Short mmCIF file of C-alpha atoms in Angstrom, two decimals:
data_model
loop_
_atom_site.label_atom_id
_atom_site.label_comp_id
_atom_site.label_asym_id
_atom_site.label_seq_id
_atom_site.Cartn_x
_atom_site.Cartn_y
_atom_site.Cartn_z
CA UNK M 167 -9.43 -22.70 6.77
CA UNK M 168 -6.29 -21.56 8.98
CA UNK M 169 -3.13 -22.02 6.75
CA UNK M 170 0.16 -22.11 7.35
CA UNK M 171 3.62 -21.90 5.01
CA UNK M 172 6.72 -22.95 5.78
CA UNK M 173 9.35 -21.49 2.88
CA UNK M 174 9.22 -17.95 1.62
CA UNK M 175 11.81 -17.73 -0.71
CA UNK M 176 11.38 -17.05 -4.72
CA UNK M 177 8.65 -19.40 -5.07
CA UNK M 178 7.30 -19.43 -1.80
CA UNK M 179 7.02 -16.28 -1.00
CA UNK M 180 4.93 -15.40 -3.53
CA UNK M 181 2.51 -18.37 -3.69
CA UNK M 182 2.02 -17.08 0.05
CA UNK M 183 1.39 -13.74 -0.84
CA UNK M 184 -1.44 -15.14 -3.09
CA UNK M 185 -3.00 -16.27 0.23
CA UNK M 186 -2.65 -13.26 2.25
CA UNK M 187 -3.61 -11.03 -0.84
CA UNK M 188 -6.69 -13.59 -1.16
CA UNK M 189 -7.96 -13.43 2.61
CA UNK M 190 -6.93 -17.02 4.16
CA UNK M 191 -6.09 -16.76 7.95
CA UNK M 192 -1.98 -17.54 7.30
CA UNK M 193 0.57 -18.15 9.49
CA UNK M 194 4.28 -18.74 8.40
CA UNK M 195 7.82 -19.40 9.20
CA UNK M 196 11.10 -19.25 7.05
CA UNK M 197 14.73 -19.77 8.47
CA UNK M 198 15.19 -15.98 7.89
CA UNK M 199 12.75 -14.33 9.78
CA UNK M 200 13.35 -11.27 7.43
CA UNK M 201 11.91 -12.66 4.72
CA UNK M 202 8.43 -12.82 7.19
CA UNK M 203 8.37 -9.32 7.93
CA UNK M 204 6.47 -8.04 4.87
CA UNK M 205 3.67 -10.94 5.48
CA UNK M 206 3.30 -10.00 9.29
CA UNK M 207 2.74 -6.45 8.45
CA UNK M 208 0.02 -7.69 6.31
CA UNK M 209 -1.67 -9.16 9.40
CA UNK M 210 0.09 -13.39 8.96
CA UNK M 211 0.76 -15.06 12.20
CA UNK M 212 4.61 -16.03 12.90
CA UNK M 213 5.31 -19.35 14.28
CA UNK M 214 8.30 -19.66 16.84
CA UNK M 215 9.10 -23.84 15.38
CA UNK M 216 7.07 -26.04 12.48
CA UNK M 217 5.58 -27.97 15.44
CA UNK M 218 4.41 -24.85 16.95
CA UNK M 219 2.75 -23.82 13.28
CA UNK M 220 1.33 -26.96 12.31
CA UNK M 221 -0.60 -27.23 15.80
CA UNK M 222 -2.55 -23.25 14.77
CA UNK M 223 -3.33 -24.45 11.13
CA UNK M 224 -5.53 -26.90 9.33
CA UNK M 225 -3.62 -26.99 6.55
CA UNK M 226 0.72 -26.92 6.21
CA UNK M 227 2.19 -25.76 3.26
CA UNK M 228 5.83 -26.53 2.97
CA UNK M 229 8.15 -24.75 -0.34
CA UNK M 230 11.84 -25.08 0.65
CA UNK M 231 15.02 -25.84 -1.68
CA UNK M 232 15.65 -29.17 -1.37
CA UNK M 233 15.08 -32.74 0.11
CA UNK M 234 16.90 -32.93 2.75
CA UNK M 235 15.72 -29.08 3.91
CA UNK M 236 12.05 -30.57 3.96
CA UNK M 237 13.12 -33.52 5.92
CA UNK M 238 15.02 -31.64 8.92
CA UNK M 239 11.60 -29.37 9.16
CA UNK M 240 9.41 -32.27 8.91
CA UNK M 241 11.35 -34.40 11.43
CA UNK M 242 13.50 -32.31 13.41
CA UNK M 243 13.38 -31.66 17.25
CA UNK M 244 10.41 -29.47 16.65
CA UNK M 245 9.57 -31.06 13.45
CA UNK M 246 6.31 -30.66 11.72
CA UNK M 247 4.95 -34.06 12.02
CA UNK M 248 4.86 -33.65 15.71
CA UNK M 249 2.08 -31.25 15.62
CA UNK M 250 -0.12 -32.84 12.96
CA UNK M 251 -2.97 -34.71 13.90
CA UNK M 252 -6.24 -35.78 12.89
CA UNK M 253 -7.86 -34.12 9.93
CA UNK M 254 -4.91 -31.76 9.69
CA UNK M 255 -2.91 -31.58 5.51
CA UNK M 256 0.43 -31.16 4.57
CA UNK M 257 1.07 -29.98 1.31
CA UNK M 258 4.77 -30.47 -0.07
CA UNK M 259 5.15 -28.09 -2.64
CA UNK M 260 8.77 -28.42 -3.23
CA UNK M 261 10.29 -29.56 -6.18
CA UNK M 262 11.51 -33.12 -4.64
CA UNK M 263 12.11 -36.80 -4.88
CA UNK M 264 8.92 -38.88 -5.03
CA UNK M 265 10.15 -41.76 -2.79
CA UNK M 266 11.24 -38.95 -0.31
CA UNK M 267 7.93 -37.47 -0.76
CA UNK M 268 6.05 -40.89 -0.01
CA UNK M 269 8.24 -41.47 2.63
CA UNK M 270 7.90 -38.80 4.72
CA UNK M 271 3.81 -38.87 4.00
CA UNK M 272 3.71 -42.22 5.17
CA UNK M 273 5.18 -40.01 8.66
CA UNK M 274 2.18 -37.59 8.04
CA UNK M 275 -0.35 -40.26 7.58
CA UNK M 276 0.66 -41.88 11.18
CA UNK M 277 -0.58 -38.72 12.81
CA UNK M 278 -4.06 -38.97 11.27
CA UNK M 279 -3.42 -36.04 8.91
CA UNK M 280 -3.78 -36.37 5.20
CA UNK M 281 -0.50 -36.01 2.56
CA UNK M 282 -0.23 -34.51 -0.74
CA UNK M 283 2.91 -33.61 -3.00
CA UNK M 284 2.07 -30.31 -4.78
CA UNK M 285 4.63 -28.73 -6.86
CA UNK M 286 4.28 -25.57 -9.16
CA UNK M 287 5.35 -24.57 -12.27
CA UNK M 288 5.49 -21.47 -14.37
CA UNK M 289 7.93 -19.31 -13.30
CA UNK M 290 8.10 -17.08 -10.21
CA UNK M 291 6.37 -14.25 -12.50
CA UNK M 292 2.75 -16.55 -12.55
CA UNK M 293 3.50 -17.50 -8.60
CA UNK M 294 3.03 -13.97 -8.17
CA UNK M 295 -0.40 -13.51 -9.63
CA UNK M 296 -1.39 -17.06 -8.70
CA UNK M 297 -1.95 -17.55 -12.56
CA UNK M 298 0.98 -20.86 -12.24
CA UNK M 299 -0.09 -24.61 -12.79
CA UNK M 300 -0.02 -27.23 -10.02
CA UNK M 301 0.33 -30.55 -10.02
CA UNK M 302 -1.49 -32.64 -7.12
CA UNK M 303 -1.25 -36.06 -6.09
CA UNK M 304 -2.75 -37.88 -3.47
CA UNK M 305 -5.80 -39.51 -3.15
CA UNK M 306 -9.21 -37.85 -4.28
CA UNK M 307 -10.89 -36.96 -1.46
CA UNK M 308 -7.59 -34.67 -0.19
CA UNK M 309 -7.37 -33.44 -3.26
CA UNK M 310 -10.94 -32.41 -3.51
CA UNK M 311 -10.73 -30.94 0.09
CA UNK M 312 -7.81 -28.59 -0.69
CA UNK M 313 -8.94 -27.80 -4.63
CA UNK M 314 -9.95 -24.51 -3.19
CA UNK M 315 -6.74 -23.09 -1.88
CA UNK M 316 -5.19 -25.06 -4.57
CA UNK M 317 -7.19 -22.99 -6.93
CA UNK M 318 -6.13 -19.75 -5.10
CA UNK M 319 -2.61 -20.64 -5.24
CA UNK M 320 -2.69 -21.59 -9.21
CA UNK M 321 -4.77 -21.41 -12.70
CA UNK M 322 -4.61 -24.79 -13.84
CA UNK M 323 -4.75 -27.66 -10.95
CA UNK M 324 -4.40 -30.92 -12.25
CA UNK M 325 -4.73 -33.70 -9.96
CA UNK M 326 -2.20 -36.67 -10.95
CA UNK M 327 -2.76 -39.70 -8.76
CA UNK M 328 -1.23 -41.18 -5.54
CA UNK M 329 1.06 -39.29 -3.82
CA UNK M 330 4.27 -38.81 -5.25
CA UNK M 331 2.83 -38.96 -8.83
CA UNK M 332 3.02 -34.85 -8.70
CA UNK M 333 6.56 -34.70 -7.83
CA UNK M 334 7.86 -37.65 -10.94
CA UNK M 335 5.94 -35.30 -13.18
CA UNK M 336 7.35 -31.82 -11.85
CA UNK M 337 11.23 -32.99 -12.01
CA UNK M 338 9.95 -34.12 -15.57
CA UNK M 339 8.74 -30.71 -16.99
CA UNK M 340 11.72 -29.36 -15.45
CA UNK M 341 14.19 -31.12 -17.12
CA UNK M 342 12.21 -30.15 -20.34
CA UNK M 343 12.72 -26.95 -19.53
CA UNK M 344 16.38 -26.71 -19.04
CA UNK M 345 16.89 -28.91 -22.50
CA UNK M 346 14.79 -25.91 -24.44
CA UNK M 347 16.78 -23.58 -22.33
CA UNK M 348 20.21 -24.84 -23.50
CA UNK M 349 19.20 -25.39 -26.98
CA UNK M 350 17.85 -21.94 -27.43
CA UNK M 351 20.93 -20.41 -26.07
CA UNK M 352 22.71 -22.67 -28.85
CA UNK M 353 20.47 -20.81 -31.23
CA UNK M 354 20.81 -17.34 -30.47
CA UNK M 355 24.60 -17.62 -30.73
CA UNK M 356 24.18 -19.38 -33.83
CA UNK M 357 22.14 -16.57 -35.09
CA UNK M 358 24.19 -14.00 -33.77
CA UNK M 359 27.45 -15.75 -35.45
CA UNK M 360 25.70 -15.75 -38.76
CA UNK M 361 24.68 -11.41 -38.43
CA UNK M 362 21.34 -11.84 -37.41
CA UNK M 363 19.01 -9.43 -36.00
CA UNK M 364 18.44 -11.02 -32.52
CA UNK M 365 15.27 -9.21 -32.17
CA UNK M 366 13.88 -10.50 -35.29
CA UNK M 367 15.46 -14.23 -34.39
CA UNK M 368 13.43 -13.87 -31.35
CA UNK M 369 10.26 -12.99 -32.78
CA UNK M 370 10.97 -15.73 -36.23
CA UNK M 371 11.09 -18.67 -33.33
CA UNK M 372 8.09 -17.40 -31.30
CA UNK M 373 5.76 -17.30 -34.76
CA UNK M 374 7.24 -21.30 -35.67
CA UNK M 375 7.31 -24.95 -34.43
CA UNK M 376 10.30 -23.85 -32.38
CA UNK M 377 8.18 -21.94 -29.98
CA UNK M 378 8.21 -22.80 -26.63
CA UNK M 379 6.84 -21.38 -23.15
CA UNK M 380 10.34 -21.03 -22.26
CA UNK M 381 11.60 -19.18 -25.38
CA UNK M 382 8.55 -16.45 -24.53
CA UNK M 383 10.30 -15.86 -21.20
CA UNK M 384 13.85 -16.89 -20.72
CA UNK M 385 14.81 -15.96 -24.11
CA UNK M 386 13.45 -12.48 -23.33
CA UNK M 387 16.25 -12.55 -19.97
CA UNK M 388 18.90 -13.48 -22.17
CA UNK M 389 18.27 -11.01 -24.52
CA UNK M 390 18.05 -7.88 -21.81
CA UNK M 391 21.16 -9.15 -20.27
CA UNK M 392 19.94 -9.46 -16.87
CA UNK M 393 18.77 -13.35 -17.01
CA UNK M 394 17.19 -12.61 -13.91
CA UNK M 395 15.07 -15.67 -13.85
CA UNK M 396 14.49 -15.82 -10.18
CA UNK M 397 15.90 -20.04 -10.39
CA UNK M 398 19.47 -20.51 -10.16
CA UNK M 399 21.86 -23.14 -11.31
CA UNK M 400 22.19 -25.36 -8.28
CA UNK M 401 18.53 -25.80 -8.36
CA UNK M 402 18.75 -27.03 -11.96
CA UNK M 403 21.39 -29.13 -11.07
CA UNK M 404 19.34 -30.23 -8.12
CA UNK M 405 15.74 -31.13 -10.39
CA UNK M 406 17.40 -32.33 -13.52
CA UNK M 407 19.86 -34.80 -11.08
CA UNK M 408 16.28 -35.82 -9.25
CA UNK M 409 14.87 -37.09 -13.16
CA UNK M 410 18.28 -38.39 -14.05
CA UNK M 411 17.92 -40.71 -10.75
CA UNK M 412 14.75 -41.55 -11.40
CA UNK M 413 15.63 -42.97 -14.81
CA UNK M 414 18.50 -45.03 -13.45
CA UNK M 415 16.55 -46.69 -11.09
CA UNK M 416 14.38 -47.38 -13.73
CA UNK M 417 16.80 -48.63 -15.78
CA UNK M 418 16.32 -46.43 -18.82
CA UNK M 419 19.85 -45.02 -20.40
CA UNK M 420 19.09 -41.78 -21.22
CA UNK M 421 21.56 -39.82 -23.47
CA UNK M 422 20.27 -36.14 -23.65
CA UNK M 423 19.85 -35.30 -20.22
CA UNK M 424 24.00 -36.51 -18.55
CA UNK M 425 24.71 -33.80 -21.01
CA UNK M 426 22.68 -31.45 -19.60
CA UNK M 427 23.84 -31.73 -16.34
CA UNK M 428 27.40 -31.57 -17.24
CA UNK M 429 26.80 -27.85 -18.85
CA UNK M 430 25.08 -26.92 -15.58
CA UNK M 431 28.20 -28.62 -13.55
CA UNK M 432 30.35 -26.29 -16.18
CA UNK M 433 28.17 -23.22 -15.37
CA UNK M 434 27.90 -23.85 -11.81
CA UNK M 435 31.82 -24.03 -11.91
CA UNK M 436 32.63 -21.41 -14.05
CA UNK M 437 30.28 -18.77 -12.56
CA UNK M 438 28.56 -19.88 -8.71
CA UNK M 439 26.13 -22.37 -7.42
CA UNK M 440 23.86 -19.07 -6.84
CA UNK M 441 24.09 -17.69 -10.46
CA UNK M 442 20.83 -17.30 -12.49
CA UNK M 443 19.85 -20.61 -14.90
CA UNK M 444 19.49 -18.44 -17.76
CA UNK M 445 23.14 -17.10 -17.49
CA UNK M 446 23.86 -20.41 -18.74
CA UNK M 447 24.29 -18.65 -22.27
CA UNK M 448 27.61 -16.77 -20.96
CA UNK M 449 29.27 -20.19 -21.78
CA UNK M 450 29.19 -19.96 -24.84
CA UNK M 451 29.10 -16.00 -25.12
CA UNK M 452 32.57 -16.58 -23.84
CA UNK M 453 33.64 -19.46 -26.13
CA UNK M 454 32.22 -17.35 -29.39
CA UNK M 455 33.68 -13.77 -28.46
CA UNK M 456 29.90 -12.44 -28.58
CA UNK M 457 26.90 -11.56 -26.48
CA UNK M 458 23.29 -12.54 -27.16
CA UNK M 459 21.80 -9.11 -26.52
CA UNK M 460 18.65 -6.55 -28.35
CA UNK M 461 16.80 -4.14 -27.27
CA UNK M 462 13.35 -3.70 -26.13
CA UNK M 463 13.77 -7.10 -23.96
CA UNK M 464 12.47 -6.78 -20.10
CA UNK M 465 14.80 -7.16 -17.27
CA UNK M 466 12.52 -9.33 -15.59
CA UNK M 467 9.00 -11.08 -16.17
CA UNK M 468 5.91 -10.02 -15.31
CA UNK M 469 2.66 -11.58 -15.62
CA UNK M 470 0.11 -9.08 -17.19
CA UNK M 471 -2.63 -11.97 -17.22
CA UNK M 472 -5.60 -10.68 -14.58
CA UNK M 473 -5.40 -12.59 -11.34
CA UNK M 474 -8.15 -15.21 -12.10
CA UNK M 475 -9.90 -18.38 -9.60
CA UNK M 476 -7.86 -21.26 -10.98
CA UNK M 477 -9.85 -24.41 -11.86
CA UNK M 478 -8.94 -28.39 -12.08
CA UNK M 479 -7.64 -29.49 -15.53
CA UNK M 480 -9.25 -33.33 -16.21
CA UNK M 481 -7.18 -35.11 -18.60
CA UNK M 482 -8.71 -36.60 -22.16
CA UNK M 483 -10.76 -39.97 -20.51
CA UNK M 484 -11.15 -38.69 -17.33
CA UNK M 485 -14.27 -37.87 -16.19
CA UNK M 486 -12.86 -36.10 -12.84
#
């Protein structure tokens, strides 16, 4: 299967390279053709528009940083819906708005070719070693037809209905995220205020019921100093606004998650639209006259797990 990939930044990039590293025939594109070079030295194919990629490829991956990014390469002059056709797949794996998603599948789905949202998650450090989770949805007989890049791509593939499910699910488990991330920053300055060891804090939460994925690898940032995260705040902003929507239009009030996105608004204010998510600490670093730091913490995260063939995940009453 010929594949191509629109989107090579943090995320995309490296779910790419998983591709390459892997053997697929892959062609790709990114707005920075920079960002290509390392992938066509490799022996990828460079496309000149979207239109131009989606007509070499059977399948179209696209990872880019926001809705309205995925709509101007899916519709623009030389969008990729203009050289989709029959038996041809897109494959949004952006982090995006479900009705957006179903809309511009329904555009897809005109052509002939078959539409899927679906979005990662894990952290850029799993994208790397295609060890991350995906979420799928779309109907069962795309899903089953793509299951093996899929399962290239990520560890555990779970497939999650019609279209659009994937992408109500991924703004979800990010907005979990960033709730543990801010209440674990609250933590370790509480800890630190009251002449804890930070190392030890770290280690008493990741033995207890306050363990979380996200305290084994964000905390670790924080702690170094670097909170180089690879996800900055205007993306949090972005996914957490994206489940905040979603709730309003379903009419649920929520309470916890406005307040989220006012810290990130703070953060994004106080230190750049392009600073790293887990800097988010420095707020209160600042406000407390301390810094959350110990040593032995890495500057960034690396996934030591082998590189292994991912596999669906069937839910409890599911048969497949």
């Amino acid at each position: 299967m010929k594949v191509g990939f629109i989107g090579l930044g943090n995320v995309g990039g490296k779910l790419a390279g998983s591709l390459l590293r892997n053997g697929y025939d892959l062609t790709v594109r990114d707005l920075d053709r920079q960002l290509a070079q390392s992938f066509l030295d490799k022996g990828a194919h460079w496309a000149d528009s979207p239109k131009e990629l989606a007509e070499k490829v059977d399948l179209v991956i696209t990872c880019l940083p926001s809705p309205a990014a995925c709509a101007l390469v899916m519709e623009g002059e030389d969008g990729l819906v203009h050289g989709l056709t029959e038996g041809k797949i897109w494959l949004e794996m952006s982090t995006t708005d479900d009705a957006e998603v179903k809309r511009l599948g329904a555009l897809v789905e005109s052509t002939g070719a078959l539409a899927m949202d679906c979005p990662v998650s894990g952290g850029c450090h799993r994208a790397a070693t295609g060890n991350i989770s995906i979420f799928a949805g779309g109907a069962r007989s795309a899903f089953e037809r793509v299951l093996p890049v899929l399962s290239t791509l990520g560890r555990r593939v779970l497939h999650t209905g019609e279209i659009g499910s994937a992408s109500v699910l991924k703004v979800m488990t990010n907005y979990l995220a960033t709730t543990n991330l801010c209440s674990l920053a609250e933590a370790l300055i509480v800890c630190k205020k009251a002449g804890l060891d930070l190392g030890t804090t770290y280690e008493a939460i990741r033995i207890s019921s306050g363990n979380s994925f996200v305290h084994e690898t964000e905390s670790q940032l924080m702690l170094n100093g670097s909170r180089n995260v690879n996800f900055t705040m205007d993306l949090v902003i972005k996914d957490v606004g994206l489940f905040d929507s979603l709730a309003q239009q379903l009419g649920v009030q929520l309470e916890i998650s406005p307040l989220v996105l006012d810290i990130f608004k703070d953060g994004q204010a106080r230190y750049g639209a392009r600073e790293w998510s887990t800097n988010i600490v420095k707020r209160l670093e600042e406000a407390c006259d301390v810094e959350v730091r110990a040593p032995g913490f890495p500057a960034e995260l690396v996934d030591y797990e082998p590189e292994e063939a991912g596999a669906e995940v069937v839910p409890p009453g599911r048969t497949a």
